[in-house]
Short mmCIF file of C-alpha atoms and ligand atoms in Angstrom, two decimals:
data_model
loop_
_atom_site.label_atom_id
_atom_site.label_comp_id
_atom_site.label_asym_id
_atom_site.label_seq_id
_atom_site.Cartn_x
_atom_site.Cartn_y
_atom_site.Cartn_z
CA MET A 1 -83.13 -139.13 45.95
CA ARG A 2 -85.19 -140.67 48.69
CA ARG A 3 -83.01 -141.53 51.70
CA LEU A 4 -83.25 -145.00 53.15
CA SER A 5 -84.76 -145.23 56.61
CA GLY A 6 -82.55 -146.72 59.36
CA ALA A 7 -84.07 -150.21 59.07
CA SER A 8 -83.91 -150.44 55.25
CA SER A 9 -80.38 -149.07 55.13
CA ARG A 10 -79.32 -151.74 57.66
CA ARG A 11 -81.00 -154.37 55.45
CA PHE A 12 -79.20 -152.96 52.41
CA TYR A 13 -75.76 -153.15 54.04
CA LEU A 14 -76.45 -156.63 55.43
CA GLY A 15 -77.52 -157.82 51.97
CA ALA A 16 -74.47 -156.25 50.29
CA THR A 17 -72.14 -157.82 52.86
CA LEU A 18 -73.68 -161.26 52.41
CA LEU A 19 -73.42 -160.95 48.62
CA ALA A 20 -69.74 -159.96 48.89
CA LEU A 21 -69.08 -162.97 51.16
CA VAL A 22 -70.81 -165.33 48.73
CA VAL A 23 -68.64 -164.00 45.87
CA LEU A 24 -65.52 -164.31 48.05
CA PHE A 25 -66.17 -167.85 49.26
CA SER A 26 -67.27 -169.13 45.86
CA GLY A 27 -63.56 -168.91 44.98
CA CYS A 28 -62.68 -171.39 47.73
CA ALA A 29 -62.62 -174.98 46.53
CA ASN A 30 -60.20 -177.51 47.89
CA ASN A 31 -60.67 -180.07 45.14
CA GLY A 32 -60.35 -178.10 41.86
CA PRO A 33 -58.12 -179.90 39.33
CA GLN A 34 -55.93 -176.81 39.09
CA ASP A 35 -55.88 -175.95 42.78
CA PHE A 36 -52.22 -175.91 43.69
CA LEU A 37 -51.99 -174.31 47.12
CA ASN A 38 -52.21 -177.68 48.85
CA TYR A 39 -50.94 -179.85 46.02
CA GLN A 40 -47.37 -179.14 45.01
CA GLU A 41 -45.91 -181.91 42.91
CA GLY A 42 -42.16 -182.18 42.55
CA THR A 43 -39.24 -180.01 43.55
CA ASN A 44 -39.90 -176.99 41.33
CA ALA A 45 -43.48 -176.54 42.48
CA GLN A 46 -42.28 -177.01 46.07
CA MET A 47 -39.58 -174.33 45.73
CA ALA A 48 -42.12 -171.82 44.40
CA ASP A 49 -44.57 -172.73 47.15
CA ASP A 50 -41.93 -172.30 49.88
CA LEU A 51 -41.29 -168.76 48.64
CA TRP A 52 -45.03 -168.09 48.56
CA ASP A 53 -45.38 -169.35 52.15
CA ILE A 54 -42.68 -166.97 53.44
CA THR A 55 -44.17 -164.01 51.54
CA ILE A 56 -47.77 -164.60 52.59
CA LEU A 57 -46.73 -165.10 56.22
CA ILE A 58 -44.87 -161.79 56.35
CA ALA A 59 -47.69 -160.03 54.49
CA ALA A 60 -50.28 -161.47 56.88
CA VAL A 61 -48.38 -160.29 59.97
CA ILE A 62 -47.99 -156.78 58.49
CA PHE A 63 -51.67 -156.72 57.51
CA VAL A 64 -52.80 -157.60 61.04
CA ILE A 65 -50.49 -155.02 62.67
CA VAL A 66 -51.41 -152.18 60.27
CA GLU A 67 -55.15 -152.87 60.28
CA GLY A 68 -55.10 -153.36 64.06
CA LEU A 69 -53.42 -149.98 64.59
CA LEU A 70 -55.82 -148.36 62.14
CA VAL A 71 -58.93 -149.72 63.88
CA TYR A 72 -57.46 -148.81 67.28
CA ALA A 73 -56.79 -145.23 66.13
CA LEU A 74 -60.27 -144.91 64.61
CA ILE A 75 -61.93 -145.90 67.85
CA ARG A 76 -59.52 -144.35 70.36
CA PHE A 77 -59.27 -140.98 68.61
CA ARG A 78 -62.76 -140.67 67.13
CA HIS A 79 -64.50 -137.33 67.28
CA LYS A 80 -65.86 -136.40 70.67
CA PRO A 81 -67.66 -133.16 71.51
CA GLY A 82 -65.33 -130.60 73.03
CA ARG A 83 -62.10 -132.45 72.17
CA GLU A 84 -59.66 -131.05 69.62
CA ALA A 85 -57.11 -133.24 67.79
CA ALA A 86 -53.42 -132.72 68.63
CA GLN A 87 -51.83 -130.31 66.11
CA PHE A 88 -48.25 -131.09 65.05
CA HIS A 89 -46.13 -131.50 61.93
CA GLY A 90 -43.64 -134.28 61.26
CA ASN A 91 -41.97 -136.84 63.51
CA THR A 92 -38.44 -137.55 62.32
CA LYS A 93 -37.85 -140.55 64.55
CA LEU A 94 -41.10 -142.26 63.49
CA GLU A 95 -40.46 -141.52 59.81
CA ILE A 96 -36.98 -143.06 59.96
CA ILE A 97 -38.40 -146.18 61.60
CA LEU A 98 -41.20 -146.40 59.03
CA THR A 99 -38.63 -146.23 56.23
CA LEU A 100 -36.10 -148.65 57.72
CA VAL A 101 -38.52 -151.41 58.77
CA PRO A 102 -40.06 -151.92 55.26
CA ALA A 103 -36.58 -151.68 53.71
CA VAL A 104 -35.30 -154.46 55.97
CA ILE A 105 -38.36 -156.62 55.20
CA LEU A 106 -37.98 -156.11 51.43
CA ILE A 107 -34.27 -156.95 51.52
CA GLY A 108 -35.10 -160.00 53.64
CA LEU A 109 -37.60 -161.12 50.96
CA LEU A 110 -35.19 -160.38 48.14
CA ILE A 111 -32.70 -163.02 49.31
CA PRO A 112 -35.02 -166.08 49.10
CA SER A 113 -36.65 -164.62 45.94
CA ILE A 114 -33.37 -164.39 44.03
CA LYS A 115 -32.25 -167.80 45.28
CA THR A 116 -35.54 -169.37 44.12
CA ILE A 117 -35.36 -167.67 40.72
CA PHE A 118 -31.88 -169.07 40.11
CA ASP A 119 -32.78 -172.52 41.48
CA LEU A 120 -35.81 -172.72 39.19
CA ALA A 121 -33.79 -171.62 36.15
CA ARG A 122 -31.27 -174.43 36.56
CA THR A 123 -31.75 -177.43 34.25
CA PRO A 124 -30.99 -180.63 36.12
CA GLU A 125 -28.81 -183.38 34.63
CA GLY A 126 -30.62 -186.06 32.65
CA ALA A 127 -33.75 -184.02 31.96
CA LEU A 128 -36.17 -185.17 29.27
CA GLU A 129 -36.03 -182.60 26.45
CA ILE A 130 -39.34 -181.61 24.87
CA THR A 131 -40.03 -178.67 22.56
CA VAL A 132 -43.42 -177.05 23.05
CA THR A 133 -44.85 -174.87 20.31
CA ALA A 134 -47.84 -172.76 21.26
CA ARG A 135 -50.32 -171.92 18.53
CA GLN A 136 -53.80 -170.44 18.46
CA PHE A 137 -55.22 -172.47 20.25
CA TRP A 138 -53.34 -175.68 20.97
CA TRP A 139 -49.95 -177.04 22.04
CA GLN A 140 -47.55 -179.02 19.90
CA TYR A 141 -45.08 -181.30 21.68
CA ASP A 142 -41.95 -182.47 19.87
CA TYR A 143 -40.16 -185.25 21.71
CA ASP A 144 -36.73 -184.36 20.37
CA ASP A 145 -34.99 -187.43 21.84
CA PHE A 146 -37.54 -189.84 20.37
CA GLY A 147 -38.41 -188.26 17.02
CA PHE A 148 -42.18 -187.87 17.16
CA ALA A 149 -44.74 -185.15 17.78
CA THR A 150 -48.05 -185.05 19.55
CA ALA A 151 -50.51 -182.38 20.65
CA ASN A 152 -52.12 -180.97 23.80
CA GLU A 153 -51.53 -184.03 26.01
CA LEU A 154 -48.00 -184.20 27.42
CA HIS A 155 -46.78 -187.58 28.66
CA ILE A 156 -43.83 -187.70 31.04
CA PRO A 157 -42.16 -190.25 33.31
CA VAL A 158 -42.36 -189.72 37.07
CA GLY A 159 -39.17 -188.90 38.94
CA GLN A 160 -37.34 -187.51 35.89
CA PRO A 161 -37.08 -183.75 35.39
CA VAL A 162 -38.69 -182.50 32.19
CA HIS A 163 -37.09 -179.55 30.42
CA LEU A 164 -39.45 -177.74 28.07
CA THR A 165 -38.23 -175.35 25.40
CA LEU A 166 -41.20 -173.09 24.73
CA LYS A 167 -41.66 -171.54 21.28
CA GLY A 168 -44.44 -169.29 20.08
CA ALA A 169 -45.75 -169.59 16.52
CA ASP A 170 -48.12 -166.62 16.47
CA VAL A 171 -48.97 -164.51 19.54
CA ILE A 172 -47.94 -164.59 23.19
CA HIS A 173 -49.24 -167.56 25.17
CA SER A 174 -48.29 -168.84 28.61
CA TYR A 175 -47.71 -172.44 29.71
CA TRP A 176 -49.16 -173.36 33.07
CA VAL A 177 -49.68 -176.64 34.89
CA PRO A 178 -50.39 -175.24 38.37
CA ARG A 179 -49.58 -178.34 40.41
CA LEU A 180 -46.27 -178.96 38.66
CA SER A 181 -44.84 -175.49 38.16
CA GLY A 182 -45.34 -171.78 37.95
CA THR A 183 -46.15 -170.26 34.59
CA GLN A 184 -43.79 -169.42 31.76
CA ASP A 185 -44.71 -167.07 28.94
CA VAL A 186 -44.34 -168.31 25.37
CA ILE A 187 -43.14 -165.47 23.18
CA PRO A 188 -42.74 -165.60 19.38
CA GLY A 189 -39.13 -165.26 18.28
CA ARG A 190 -37.66 -166.28 21.61
CA ASN A 191 -37.07 -169.62 23.36
CA ASN A 192 -38.22 -169.71 26.95
CA GLU A 193 -37.58 -172.61 29.27
CA LEU A 194 -39.47 -174.41 31.97
CA THR A 195 -38.40 -177.35 34.12
CA PHE A 196 -40.54 -179.51 36.38
CA THR A 197 -40.75 -183.00 37.79
CA ALA A 198 -43.81 -185.06 38.67
CA GLU A 199 -43.22 -187.35 41.64
CA GLU A 200 -46.55 -189.20 41.48
CA PRO A 201 -48.25 -190.84 38.49
CA GLY A 202 -51.46 -189.11 37.52
CA ARG A 203 -53.03 -186.49 35.29
CA TYR A 204 -52.36 -182.81 35.84
CA MET A 205 -54.59 -180.20 34.26
CA GLY A 206 -53.15 -177.04 32.78
CA GLN A 207 -54.02 -174.19 30.47
CA CYS A 208 -52.79 -171.21 28.55
CA LYS A 209 -52.52 -168.33 30.99
CA GLU A 210 -52.04 -165.36 28.69
CA PHE A 211 -54.96 -163.93 26.76
CA CYS A 212 -54.24 -164.96 23.18
CA GLY A 213 -57.47 -164.53 21.26
CA LEU A 214 -61.05 -165.75 21.01
CA SER A 215 -60.37 -169.27 22.28
CA HIS A 216 -57.82 -168.46 24.97
CA ALA A 217 -60.11 -170.20 27.46
CA ASN A 218 -60.21 -173.28 25.21
CA MET A 219 -56.43 -173.62 25.09
CA ARG A 220 -56.04 -176.27 27.74
CA LEU A 221 -53.57 -179.06 28.26
CA ILE A 222 -53.14 -182.24 30.25
CA VAL A 223 -49.91 -183.72 31.62
CA PHE A 224 -49.97 -187.48 32.13
CA ALA A 225 -47.22 -188.71 34.46
CA HIS A 226 -46.45 -192.41 34.11
CA ALA A 227 -44.24 -194.93 35.87
CA PRO A 228 -41.02 -195.10 33.76
CA ALA A 229 -41.86 -198.47 32.19
CA ASP A 230 -45.35 -197.28 31.19
CA PHE A 231 -43.82 -194.13 29.74
CA GLN A 232 -41.44 -196.22 27.60
CA THR A 233 -44.39 -198.25 26.34
CA TRP A 234 -46.21 -195.06 25.40
CA VAL A 235 -43.11 -193.71 23.61
CA ALA A 236 -42.70 -196.96 21.65
CA GLU A 237 -46.34 -196.73 20.49
CA GLN A 238 -46.00 -193.08 19.49
CA GLN A 239 -42.81 -193.77 17.51
CA LYS A 240 -44.60 -196.17 15.21
CA PRO A 241 -46.01 -194.78 11.97
CA ALA A 242 -49.78 -194.96 11.59
CA SER A 243 -51.01 -198.45 10.84
CA ALA A 244 -52.23 -199.13 7.29
CA PRO A 245 -55.98 -198.47 7.13
CA SER A 246 -58.36 -201.42 7.18
CA SER A 247 -60.73 -201.67 4.21
CA ASP A 248 -63.55 -200.08 6.32
CA VAL A 249 -61.64 -196.86 6.73
CA ALA A 250 -59.61 -196.73 3.50
CA GLY A 251 -62.19 -194.34 2.04
CA GLY A 252 -61.64 -191.93 4.92
CA GLN A 253 -57.88 -192.03 4.39
CA LYS A 254 -58.33 -191.28 0.69
CA LEU A 255 -60.50 -188.26 1.55
CA PHE A 256 -57.91 -187.10 4.08
CA LEU A 257 -54.96 -187.38 1.70
CA GLU A 258 -56.71 -186.00 -1.37
CA GLY A 259 -58.72 -183.27 0.37
CA VAL A 260 -57.80 -180.22 2.38
CA CYS A 261 -56.71 -182.02 5.60
CA VAL A 262 -53.28 -182.80 4.23
CA ASN A 263 -52.45 -179.10 3.83
CA CYS A 264 -52.06 -178.65 7.59
CA HIS A 265 -51.88 -182.04 9.34
CA ALA A 266 -49.32 -184.83 9.44
CA ILE A 267 -49.94 -188.56 9.70
CA GLN A 268 -46.64 -190.43 9.85
CA GLY A 269 -46.49 -193.30 7.38
CA THR A 270 -48.62 -191.42 4.83
CA ASP A 271 -47.91 -188.48 2.53
CA ALA A 272 -49.46 -186.07 5.05
CA ALA A 273 -46.52 -184.19 6.53
CA ALA A 274 -47.65 -180.61 7.23
CA THR A 275 -46.95 -179.21 10.67
CA THR A 276 -49.18 -176.17 11.12
CA ALA A 277 -51.96 -178.23 12.74
CA PRO A 278 -51.79 -181.14 15.21
CA ASP A 279 -49.97 -184.32 14.18
CA LEU A 280 -52.74 -186.91 13.97
CA THR A 281 -50.60 -190.09 13.66
CA HIS A 282 -51.97 -191.49 16.94
CA LEU A 283 -54.99 -189.25 17.43
CA ALA A 284 -57.14 -192.07 18.79
CA SER A 285 -54.65 -192.66 21.63
CA ARG A 286 -55.60 -189.26 23.07
CA GLU A 287 -58.43 -188.51 25.46
CA THR A 288 -59.14 -185.06 24.10
CA PHE A 289 -58.70 -182.87 21.03
CA ALA A 290 -58.76 -179.20 19.96
CA GLY A 291 -56.69 -177.74 22.80
CA ALA A 292 -57.61 -180.58 25.19
CA THR A 293 -61.03 -178.95 25.38
CA PHE A 294 -63.30 -181.68 23.97
CA LYS A 295 -63.44 -185.34 24.84
CA LEU A 296 -62.36 -187.38 21.84
CA SER A 297 -65.39 -189.31 20.58
CA ASP A 298 -66.98 -190.08 17.21
CA ALA A 299 -69.80 -187.64 17.93
CA ASN A 300 -67.54 -184.78 19.05
CA LEU A 301 -65.14 -185.27 16.15
CA ALA A 302 -68.05 -185.25 13.68
CA GLU A 303 -69.37 -182.08 15.30
CA TRP A 304 -65.90 -180.56 14.93
CA LEU A 305 -65.61 -181.43 11.23
CA ARG A 306 -69.06 -179.93 10.59
CA ASN A 307 -67.91 -176.51 11.77
CA PRO A 308 -64.73 -176.11 13.87
CA PRO A 309 -65.13 -172.39 14.74
CA ALA A 310 -68.65 -173.11 16.05
CA MET A 311 -67.08 -175.42 18.67
CA LYS A 312 -63.98 -173.37 19.25
CA PRO A 313 -64.35 -169.69 18.31
CA GLY A 314 -61.37 -168.36 16.37
CA SER A 315 -60.21 -171.84 15.35
CA LEU A 316 -57.79 -171.58 12.42
CA MET A 317 -59.45 -174.64 10.90
CA PRO A 318 -62.43 -173.26 9.00
CA ASP A 319 -65.74 -174.85 8.10
CA TYR A 320 -64.96 -176.74 4.87
CA GLY A 321 -68.60 -177.52 4.17
CA LEU A 322 -67.96 -181.28 4.26
CA SER A 323 -70.87 -183.56 3.44
CA GLU A 324 -72.25 -185.85 6.16
CA ASP A 325 -70.97 -188.90 4.24
CA ASP A 326 -67.46 -187.46 4.07
CA ILE A 327 -67.58 -186.57 7.77
CA THR A 328 -68.59 -190.14 8.66
CA SER A 329 -65.73 -191.57 6.57
CA LEU A 330 -63.15 -189.14 7.99
CA VAL A 331 -64.23 -189.79 11.59
CA ALA A 332 -63.98 -193.57 11.04
CA TYR A 333 -60.46 -193.17 9.65
CA LEU A 334 -59.24 -190.71 12.29
CA MET A 335 -60.64 -192.78 15.16
CA SER A 336 -58.75 -195.83 13.79
CA LEU A 337 -55.40 -194.03 14.32
CA GLU A 338 -54.48 -195.57 17.66
CU1 CUA B 401 -52.92 -169.28 24.27
CU2 CUA B 401 -54.13 -167.99 25.83
#
């Protein structure tokens, strides 16, 4: 292999360093919707962040000391002509210090870690109970206290703790809304729990954080935090059965109830009552669909009905080969479900 001359090897290392810096800094955004380092919302997120702050501070101090000593030793004791390195074996005093100091640091970190774990696991009084079922590749929310179900978009009141019971219907998923809480795995056959509180109204983006199949990256979610009165209004709307279809969309409803849709979906107030796919009773009140990945619009919904796996690889809803006329009727009906 031809060796690089001094100048080209310097250019090579400069280029490689710049490239590494570009890759490093491209990860630094202060306004990403899931950036949580500067945006903790509510007590649970704050508790986790406090623990992170202590840990990163200690780690940073250790890093600076260790790297500083390393660089110092490299320069101070570098090879010089005619000088031989000191020859010795072992240093009991130093070894005892180097064992005790990390042990003390680790025990010091253990205390706040255990305290935080127990604090986070506690369910506060008066929490809103919601059961979350994770499926490939969407989230089902059952509002146990209010008797209705919805999908992907979680609505909660501000200031009230929310206690999620997480159930897995197929493979392992993980529930994560970075600004509200740390993650919690969702494991089939076991109920995991997660508690958080939103202090400010707003929308909080989240996603599945455990690789769960082809559309893992399309398994998103949104948490909407409302003022308590607005939350009650939303609940009252969701509790209603679907309104009777107007004559324009009656054809779409007939297709829905007599075709394949009814095998998996529920629409309260009709005969559709299956629960393996999202409850569509108030579909049109949502901003998104299919794992909160696509904006809900006539065009996107039509695209979906044409071939779901083409939009979301691995989707359990297959391409049913629907005609364009049927798709138009179904979209009109579904978009009327407010
Ligand atoms: Cu569900 Cu990743």
